PDB file of C-alpha atoms in Angstrom:
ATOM      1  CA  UNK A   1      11.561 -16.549   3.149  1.00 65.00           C
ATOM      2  CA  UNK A   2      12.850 -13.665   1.188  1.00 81.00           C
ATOM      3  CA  UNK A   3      10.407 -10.509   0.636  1.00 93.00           C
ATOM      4  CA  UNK A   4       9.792  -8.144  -2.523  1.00 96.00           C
ATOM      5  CA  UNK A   5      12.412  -7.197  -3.493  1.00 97.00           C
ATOM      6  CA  UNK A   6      12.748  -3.970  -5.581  1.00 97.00           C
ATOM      7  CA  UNK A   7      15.420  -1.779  -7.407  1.00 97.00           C
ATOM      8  CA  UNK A   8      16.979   0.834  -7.294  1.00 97.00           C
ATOM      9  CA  UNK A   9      15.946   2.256  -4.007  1.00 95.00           C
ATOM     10  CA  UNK A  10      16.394   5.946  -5.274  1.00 96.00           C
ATOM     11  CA  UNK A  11      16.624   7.396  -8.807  1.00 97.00           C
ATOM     12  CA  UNK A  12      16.643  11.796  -9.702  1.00 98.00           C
ATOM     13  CA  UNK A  13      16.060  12.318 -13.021  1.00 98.00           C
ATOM     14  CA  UNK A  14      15.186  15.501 -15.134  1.00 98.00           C
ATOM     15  CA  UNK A  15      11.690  15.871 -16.568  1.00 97.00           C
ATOM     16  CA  UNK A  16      11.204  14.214 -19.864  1.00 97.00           C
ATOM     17  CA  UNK A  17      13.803  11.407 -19.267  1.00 98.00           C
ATOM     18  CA  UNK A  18      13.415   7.479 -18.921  1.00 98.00           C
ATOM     19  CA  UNK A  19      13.113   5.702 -16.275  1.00 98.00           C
ATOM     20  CA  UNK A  20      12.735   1.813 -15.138  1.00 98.00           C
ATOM     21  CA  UNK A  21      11.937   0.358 -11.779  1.00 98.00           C
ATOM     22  CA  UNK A  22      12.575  -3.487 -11.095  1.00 97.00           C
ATOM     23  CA  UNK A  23      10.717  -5.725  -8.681  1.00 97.00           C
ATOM     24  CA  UNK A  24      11.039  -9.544  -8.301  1.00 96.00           C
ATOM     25  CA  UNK A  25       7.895 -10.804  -5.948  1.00 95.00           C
ATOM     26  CA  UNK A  26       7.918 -13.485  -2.705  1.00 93.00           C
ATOM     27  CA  UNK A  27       8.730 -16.677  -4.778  1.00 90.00           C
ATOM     28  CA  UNK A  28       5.662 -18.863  -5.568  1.00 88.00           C
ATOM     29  CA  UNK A  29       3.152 -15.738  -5.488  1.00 91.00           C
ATOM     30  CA  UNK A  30       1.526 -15.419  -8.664  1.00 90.00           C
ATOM     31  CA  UNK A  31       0.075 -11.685  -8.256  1.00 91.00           C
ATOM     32  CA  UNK A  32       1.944  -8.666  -8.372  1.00 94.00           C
ATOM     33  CA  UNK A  33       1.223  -4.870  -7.948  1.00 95.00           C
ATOM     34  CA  UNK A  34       2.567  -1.891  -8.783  1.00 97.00           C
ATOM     35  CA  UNK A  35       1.645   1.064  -6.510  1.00 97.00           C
ATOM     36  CA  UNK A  36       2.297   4.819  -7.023  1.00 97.00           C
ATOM     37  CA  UNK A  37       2.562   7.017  -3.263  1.00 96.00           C
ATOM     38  CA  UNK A  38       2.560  10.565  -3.373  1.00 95.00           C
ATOM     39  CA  UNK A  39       4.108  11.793  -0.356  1.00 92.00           C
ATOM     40  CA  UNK A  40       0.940  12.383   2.306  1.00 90.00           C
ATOM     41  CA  UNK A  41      -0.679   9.874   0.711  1.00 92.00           C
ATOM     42  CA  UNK A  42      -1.847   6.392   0.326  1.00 94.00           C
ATOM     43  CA  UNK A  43      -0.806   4.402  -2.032  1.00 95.00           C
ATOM     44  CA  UNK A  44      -2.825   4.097  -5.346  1.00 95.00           C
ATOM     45  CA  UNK A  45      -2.809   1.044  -7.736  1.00 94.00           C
ATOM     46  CA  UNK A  46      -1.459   1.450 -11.235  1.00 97.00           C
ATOM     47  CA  UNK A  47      -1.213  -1.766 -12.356  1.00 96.00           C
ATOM     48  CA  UNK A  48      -2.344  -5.749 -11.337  1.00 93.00           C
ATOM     49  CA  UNK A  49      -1.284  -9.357 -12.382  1.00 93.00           C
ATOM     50  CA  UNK A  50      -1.838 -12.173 -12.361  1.00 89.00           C
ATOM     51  CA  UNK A  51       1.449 -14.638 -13.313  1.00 88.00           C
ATOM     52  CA  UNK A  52       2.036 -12.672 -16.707  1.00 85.00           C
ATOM     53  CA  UNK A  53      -1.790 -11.681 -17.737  1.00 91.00           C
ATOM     54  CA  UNK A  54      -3.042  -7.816 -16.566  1.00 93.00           C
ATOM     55  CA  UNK A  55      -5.941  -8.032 -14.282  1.00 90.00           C
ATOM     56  CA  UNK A  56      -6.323  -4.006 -13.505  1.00 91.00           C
ATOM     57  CA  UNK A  57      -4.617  -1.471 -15.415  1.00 95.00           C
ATOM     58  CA  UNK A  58      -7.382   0.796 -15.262  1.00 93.00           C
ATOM     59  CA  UNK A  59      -5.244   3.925 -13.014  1.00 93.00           C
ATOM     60  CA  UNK A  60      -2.036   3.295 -15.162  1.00 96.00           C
ATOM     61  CA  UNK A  61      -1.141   6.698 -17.654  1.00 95.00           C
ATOM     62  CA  UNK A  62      -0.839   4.204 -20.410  1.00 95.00           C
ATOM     63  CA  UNK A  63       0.291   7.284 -22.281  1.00 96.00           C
ATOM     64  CA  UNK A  64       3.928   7.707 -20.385  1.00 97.00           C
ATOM     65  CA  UNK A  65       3.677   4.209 -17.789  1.00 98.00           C
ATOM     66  CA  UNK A  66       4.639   0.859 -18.898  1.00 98.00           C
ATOM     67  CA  UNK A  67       4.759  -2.328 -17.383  1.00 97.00           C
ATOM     68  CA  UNK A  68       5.463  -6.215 -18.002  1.00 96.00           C
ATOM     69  CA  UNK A  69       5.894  -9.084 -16.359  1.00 94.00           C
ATOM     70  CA  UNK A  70       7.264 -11.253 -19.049  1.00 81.00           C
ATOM     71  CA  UNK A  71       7.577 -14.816 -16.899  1.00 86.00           C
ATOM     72  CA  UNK A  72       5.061 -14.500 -14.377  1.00 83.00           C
ATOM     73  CA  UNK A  73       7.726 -13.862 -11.963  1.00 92.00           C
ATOM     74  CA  UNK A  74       9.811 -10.560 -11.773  1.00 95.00           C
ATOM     75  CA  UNK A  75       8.441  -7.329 -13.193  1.00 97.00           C
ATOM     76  CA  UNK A  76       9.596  -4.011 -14.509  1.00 97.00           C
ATOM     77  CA  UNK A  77       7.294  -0.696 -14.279  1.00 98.00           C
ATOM     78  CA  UNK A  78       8.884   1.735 -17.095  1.00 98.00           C
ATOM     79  CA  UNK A  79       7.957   5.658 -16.824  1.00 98.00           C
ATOM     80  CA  UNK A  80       8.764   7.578 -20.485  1.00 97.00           C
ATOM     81  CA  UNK A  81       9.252  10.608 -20.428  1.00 97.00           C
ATOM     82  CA  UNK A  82       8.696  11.716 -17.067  1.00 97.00           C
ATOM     83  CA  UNK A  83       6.882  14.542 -15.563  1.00 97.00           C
ATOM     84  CA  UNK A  84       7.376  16.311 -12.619  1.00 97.00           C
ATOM     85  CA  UNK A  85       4.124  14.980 -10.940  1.00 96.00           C
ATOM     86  CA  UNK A  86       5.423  11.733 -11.826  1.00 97.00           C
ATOM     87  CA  UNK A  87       7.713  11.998  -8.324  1.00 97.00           C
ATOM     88  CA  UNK A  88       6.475   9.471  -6.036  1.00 97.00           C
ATOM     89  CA  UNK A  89       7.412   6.312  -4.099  1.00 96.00           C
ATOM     90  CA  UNK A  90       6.951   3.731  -6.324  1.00 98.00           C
ATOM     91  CA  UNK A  91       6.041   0.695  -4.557  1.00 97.00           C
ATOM     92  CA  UNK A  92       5.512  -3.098  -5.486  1.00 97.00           C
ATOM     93  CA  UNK A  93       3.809  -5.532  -3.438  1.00 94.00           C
ATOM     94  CA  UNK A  94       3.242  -9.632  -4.435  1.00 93.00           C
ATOM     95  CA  UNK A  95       0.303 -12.026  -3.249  1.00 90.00           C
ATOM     96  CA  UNK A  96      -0.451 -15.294  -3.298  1.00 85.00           C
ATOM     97  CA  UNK A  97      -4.015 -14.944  -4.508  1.00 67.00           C
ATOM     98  CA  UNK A  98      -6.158 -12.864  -6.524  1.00 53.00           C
ATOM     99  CA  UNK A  99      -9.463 -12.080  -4.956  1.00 49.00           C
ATOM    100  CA  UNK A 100     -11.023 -12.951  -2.217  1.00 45.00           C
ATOM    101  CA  UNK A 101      -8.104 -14.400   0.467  1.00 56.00           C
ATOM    102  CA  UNK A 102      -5.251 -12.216  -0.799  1.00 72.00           C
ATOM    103  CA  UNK A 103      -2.987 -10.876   1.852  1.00 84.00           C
ATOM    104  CA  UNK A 104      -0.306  -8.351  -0.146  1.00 88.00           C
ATOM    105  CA  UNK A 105       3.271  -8.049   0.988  1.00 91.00           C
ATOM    106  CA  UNK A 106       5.460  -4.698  -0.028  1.00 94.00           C
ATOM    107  CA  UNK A 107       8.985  -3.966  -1.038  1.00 96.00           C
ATOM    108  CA  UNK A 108      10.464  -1.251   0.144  1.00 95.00           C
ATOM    109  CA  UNK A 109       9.888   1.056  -2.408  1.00 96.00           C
ATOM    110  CA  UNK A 110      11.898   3.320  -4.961  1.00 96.00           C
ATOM    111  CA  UNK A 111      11.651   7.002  -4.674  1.00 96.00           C
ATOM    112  CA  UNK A 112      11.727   8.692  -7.501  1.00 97.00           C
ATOM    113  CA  UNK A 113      12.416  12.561  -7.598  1.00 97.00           C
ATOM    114  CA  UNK A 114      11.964  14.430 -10.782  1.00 98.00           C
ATOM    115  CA  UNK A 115      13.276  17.177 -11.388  1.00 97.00           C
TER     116      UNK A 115
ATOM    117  CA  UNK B   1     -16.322   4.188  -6.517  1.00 87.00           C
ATOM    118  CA  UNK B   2     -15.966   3.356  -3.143  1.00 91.00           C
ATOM    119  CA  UNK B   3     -14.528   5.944  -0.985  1.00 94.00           C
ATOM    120  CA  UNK B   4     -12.424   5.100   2.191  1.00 96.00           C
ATOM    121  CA  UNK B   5     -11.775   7.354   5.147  1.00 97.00           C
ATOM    122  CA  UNK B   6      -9.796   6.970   8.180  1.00 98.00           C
ATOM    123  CA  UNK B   7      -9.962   9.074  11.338  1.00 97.00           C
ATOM    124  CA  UNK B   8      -8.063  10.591  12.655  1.00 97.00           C
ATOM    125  CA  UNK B   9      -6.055  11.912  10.064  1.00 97.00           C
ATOM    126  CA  UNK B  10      -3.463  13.295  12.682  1.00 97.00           C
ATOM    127  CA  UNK B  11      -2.537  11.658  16.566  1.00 97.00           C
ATOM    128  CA  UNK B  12      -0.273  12.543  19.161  1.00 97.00           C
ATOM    129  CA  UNK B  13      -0.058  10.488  22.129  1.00 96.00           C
ATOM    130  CA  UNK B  14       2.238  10.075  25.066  1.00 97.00           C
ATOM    131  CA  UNK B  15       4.409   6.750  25.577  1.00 97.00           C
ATOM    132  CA  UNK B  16       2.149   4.069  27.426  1.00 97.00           C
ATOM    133  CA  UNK B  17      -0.968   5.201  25.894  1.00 97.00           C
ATOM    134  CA  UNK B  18      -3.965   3.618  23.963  1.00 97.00           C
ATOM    135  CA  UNK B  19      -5.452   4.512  20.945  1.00 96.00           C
ATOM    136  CA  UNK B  20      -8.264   3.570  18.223  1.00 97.00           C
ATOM    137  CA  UNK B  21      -8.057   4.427  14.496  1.00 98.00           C
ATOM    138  CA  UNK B  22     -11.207   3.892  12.801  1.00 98.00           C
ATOM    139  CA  UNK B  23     -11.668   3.047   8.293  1.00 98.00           C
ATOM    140  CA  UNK B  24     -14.876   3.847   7.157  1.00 98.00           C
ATOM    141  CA  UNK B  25     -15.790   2.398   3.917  1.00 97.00           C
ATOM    142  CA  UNK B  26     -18.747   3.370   1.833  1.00 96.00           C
ATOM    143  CA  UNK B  27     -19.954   0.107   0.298  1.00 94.00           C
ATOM    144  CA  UNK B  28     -19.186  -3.552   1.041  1.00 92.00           C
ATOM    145  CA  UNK B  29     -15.897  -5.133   0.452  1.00 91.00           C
ATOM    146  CA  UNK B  30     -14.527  -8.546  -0.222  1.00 86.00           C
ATOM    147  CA  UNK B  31     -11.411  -7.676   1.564  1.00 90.00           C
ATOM    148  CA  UNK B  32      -9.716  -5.522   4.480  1.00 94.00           C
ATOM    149  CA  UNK B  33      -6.417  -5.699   5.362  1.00 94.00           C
ATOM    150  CA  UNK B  34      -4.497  -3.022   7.874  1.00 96.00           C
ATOM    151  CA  UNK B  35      -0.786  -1.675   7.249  1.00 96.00           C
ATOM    152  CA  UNK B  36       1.990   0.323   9.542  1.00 97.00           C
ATOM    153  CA  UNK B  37       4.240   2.090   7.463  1.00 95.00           C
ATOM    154  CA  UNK B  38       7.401   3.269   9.636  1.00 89.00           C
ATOM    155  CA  UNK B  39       9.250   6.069   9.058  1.00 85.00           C
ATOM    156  CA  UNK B  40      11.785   4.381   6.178  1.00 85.00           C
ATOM    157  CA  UNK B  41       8.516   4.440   3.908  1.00 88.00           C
ATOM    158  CA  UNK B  42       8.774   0.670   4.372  1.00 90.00           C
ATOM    159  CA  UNK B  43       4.739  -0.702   4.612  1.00 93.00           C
ATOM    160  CA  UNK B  44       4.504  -3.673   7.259  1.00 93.00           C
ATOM    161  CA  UNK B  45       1.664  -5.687   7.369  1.00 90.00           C
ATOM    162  CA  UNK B  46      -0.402  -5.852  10.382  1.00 95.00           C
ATOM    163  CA  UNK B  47      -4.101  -7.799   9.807  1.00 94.00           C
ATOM    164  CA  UNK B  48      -5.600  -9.208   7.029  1.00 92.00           C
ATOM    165  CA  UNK B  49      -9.179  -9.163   8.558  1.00 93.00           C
ATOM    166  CA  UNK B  50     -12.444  -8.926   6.249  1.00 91.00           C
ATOM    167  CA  UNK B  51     -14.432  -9.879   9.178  1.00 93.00           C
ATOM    168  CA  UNK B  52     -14.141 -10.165  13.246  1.00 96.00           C
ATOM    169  CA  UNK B  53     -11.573 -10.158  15.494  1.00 97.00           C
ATOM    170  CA  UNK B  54      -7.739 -10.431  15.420  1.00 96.00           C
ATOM    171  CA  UNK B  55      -5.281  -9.560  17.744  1.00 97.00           C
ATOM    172  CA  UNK B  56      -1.399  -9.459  17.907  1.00 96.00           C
ATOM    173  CA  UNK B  57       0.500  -8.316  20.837  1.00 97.00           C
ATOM    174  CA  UNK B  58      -0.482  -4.754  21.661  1.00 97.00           C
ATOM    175  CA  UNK B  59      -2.257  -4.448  18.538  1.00 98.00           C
ATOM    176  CA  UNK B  60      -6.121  -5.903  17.621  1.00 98.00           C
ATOM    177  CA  UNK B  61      -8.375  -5.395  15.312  1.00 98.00           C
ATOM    178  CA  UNK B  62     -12.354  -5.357  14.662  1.00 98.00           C
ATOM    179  CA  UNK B  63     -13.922  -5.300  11.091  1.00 97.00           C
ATOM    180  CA  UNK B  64     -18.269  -5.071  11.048  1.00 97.00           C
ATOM    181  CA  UNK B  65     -18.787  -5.495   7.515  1.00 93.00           C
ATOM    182  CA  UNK B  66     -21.897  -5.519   7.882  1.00 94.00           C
ATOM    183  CA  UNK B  67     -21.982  -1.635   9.195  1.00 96.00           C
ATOM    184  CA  UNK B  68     -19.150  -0.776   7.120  1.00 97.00           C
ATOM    185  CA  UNK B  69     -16.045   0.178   9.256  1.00 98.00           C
ATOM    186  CA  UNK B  70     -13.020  -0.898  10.615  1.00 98.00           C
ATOM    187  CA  UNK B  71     -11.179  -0.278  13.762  1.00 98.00           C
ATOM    188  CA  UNK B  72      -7.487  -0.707  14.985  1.00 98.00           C
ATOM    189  CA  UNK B  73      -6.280  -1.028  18.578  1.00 98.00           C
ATOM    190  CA  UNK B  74      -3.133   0.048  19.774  1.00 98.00           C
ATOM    191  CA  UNK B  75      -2.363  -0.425  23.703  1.00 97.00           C
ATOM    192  CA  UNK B  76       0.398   0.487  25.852  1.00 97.00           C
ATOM    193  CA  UNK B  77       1.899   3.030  22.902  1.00 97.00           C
ATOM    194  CA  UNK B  78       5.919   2.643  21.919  1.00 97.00           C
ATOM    195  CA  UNK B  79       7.873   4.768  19.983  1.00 95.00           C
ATOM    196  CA  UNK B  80       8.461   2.796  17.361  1.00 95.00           C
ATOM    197  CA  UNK B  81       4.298   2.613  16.305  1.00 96.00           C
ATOM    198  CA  UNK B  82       4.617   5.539  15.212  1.00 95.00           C
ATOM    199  CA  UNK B  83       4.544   6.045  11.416  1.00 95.00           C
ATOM    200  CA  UNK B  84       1.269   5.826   9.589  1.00 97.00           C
ATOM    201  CA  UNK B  85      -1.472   3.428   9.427  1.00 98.00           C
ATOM    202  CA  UNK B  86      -3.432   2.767   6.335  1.00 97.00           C
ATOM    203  CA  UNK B  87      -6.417   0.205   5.816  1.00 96.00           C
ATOM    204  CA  UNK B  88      -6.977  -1.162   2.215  1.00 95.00           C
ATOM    205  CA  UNK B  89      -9.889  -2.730   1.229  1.00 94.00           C
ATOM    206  CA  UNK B  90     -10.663  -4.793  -2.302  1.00 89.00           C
ATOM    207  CA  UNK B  91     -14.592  -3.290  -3.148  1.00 88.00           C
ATOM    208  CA  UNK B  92     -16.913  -6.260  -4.806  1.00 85.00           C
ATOM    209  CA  UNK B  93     -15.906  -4.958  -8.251  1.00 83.00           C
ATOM    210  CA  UNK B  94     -12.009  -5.993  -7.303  1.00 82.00           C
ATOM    211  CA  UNK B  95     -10.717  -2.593  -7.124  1.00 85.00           C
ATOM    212  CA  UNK B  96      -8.506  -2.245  -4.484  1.00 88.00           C
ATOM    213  CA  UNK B  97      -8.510   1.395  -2.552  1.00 93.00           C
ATOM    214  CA  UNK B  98      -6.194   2.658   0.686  1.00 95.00           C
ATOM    215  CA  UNK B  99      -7.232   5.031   2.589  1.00 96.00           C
ATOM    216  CA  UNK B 100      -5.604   8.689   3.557  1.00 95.00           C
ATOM    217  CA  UNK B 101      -4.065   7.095   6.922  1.00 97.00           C
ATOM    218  CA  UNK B 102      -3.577   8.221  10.549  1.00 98.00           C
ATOM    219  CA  UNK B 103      -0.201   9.439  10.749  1.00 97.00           C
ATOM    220  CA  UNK B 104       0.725   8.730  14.792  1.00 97.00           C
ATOM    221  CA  UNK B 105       3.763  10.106  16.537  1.00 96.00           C
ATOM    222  CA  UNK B 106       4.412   8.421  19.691  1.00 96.00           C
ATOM    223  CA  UNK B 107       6.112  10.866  22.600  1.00 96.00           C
ATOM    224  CA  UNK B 108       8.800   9.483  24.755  1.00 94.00           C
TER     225      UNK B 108
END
């Protein structure tokens, strides 16, 4: 069974440009976060869902973050314009279930540097 | 909110040793769920245990909900556990919180 899988791996960008991460979950699981890890550490939720609908969204910076998961199934988290606080591994992990009986599986992250 | 904190924050231990890593978690939780993440960033899980006892291996686990804490067991030490170890728990309002970790380097 394939994992997350997420892309690109690394992106540097300058402060106040545009940037998109891509993840595609473990097939069949219907909830996906998006994570934000600032080096030392642990990750922080930005963003829940379940198949296309937002659950939590509640530590996202609506004001510069963006994300959608159009189809229920692959997702894109969408920083614009970035900061320089904004550099971070940016991870996304699937489950099968919301709730109660959810075990969450990671990707292996992008790291973003801004600069 | 509920607040999450895992001792110790730092551990350096000699090939072949044991070791316990304790999450405290200040209210009760519908969830727990422990995590290795290795040096390539790359977060593995380890248990998914809201309750009781689990073991794997070398590695076990013990969560008492009821007083609130968690506690990973690592025997017979290896290089490769080192890394850090996070717990994450889902409070009863659904949020879902990690905690700092215990970053462990292993000695040869």
């Amino acid at each position: 069974e394939a994992g997350v899988a997420q892309s690109p791996r690394y992106k540097i960008i300058e402060k106040r440009q545009s940037v998109a991460f891509w993840c595609n979950p473990i097939s069949g699981h219907a909830t996906l976060y998006w994570y934000q890890q600032i080096l030392g550490q642990g990750p922080k939720l930005l963003i829940q869902f379940q198949n296309n609908g937002v659950v939590d969204d509640s530590q996202l910076p609506k004001d510069r973050f963006s994300a959608e998961r159009l189809k229920g199934v692959d997702s894109t988290l969408k920083i614009q314009p970035a900061k320089l606080e904004d550099s971070a591994v940016y991870l996304c992990a699937s489950s099968s279930r919301r709730l109660a009986g959810y075990e969450q599986y990671f990707g292996p992250g992008t790291r973003l540097t801004v600069t | 909110g509920i607040q999450v904190e895992q001792s110790p924050p730092d551990l350096i231990l000699q090939e072949g040793a044991n070791s316990t890593l304790r999450c405290n978690f200040s209210d009760s939780v519908n969830n727990l769920q422990w995590f290795h993440q290795n040096p390539w960033g790359q977060l593995i899980n380890l248990f998914y245990i809201p309750s009781g006892t689990k073991q794997n291996g070398r590695l076990s686990a013990t969560t008492v909900a009821t007083e609130r804490y968690s506690l990973l067991y690592i025997s017979s030490s290896q290089t490769t556990d080192s890394g850090v170890y996070f717990c994450a728990v889902v409070s009863a309002d659904d949020k879902i919180i990690f905690g700092k970790g215990t970053r462990l380097h292993i000695l040869p």
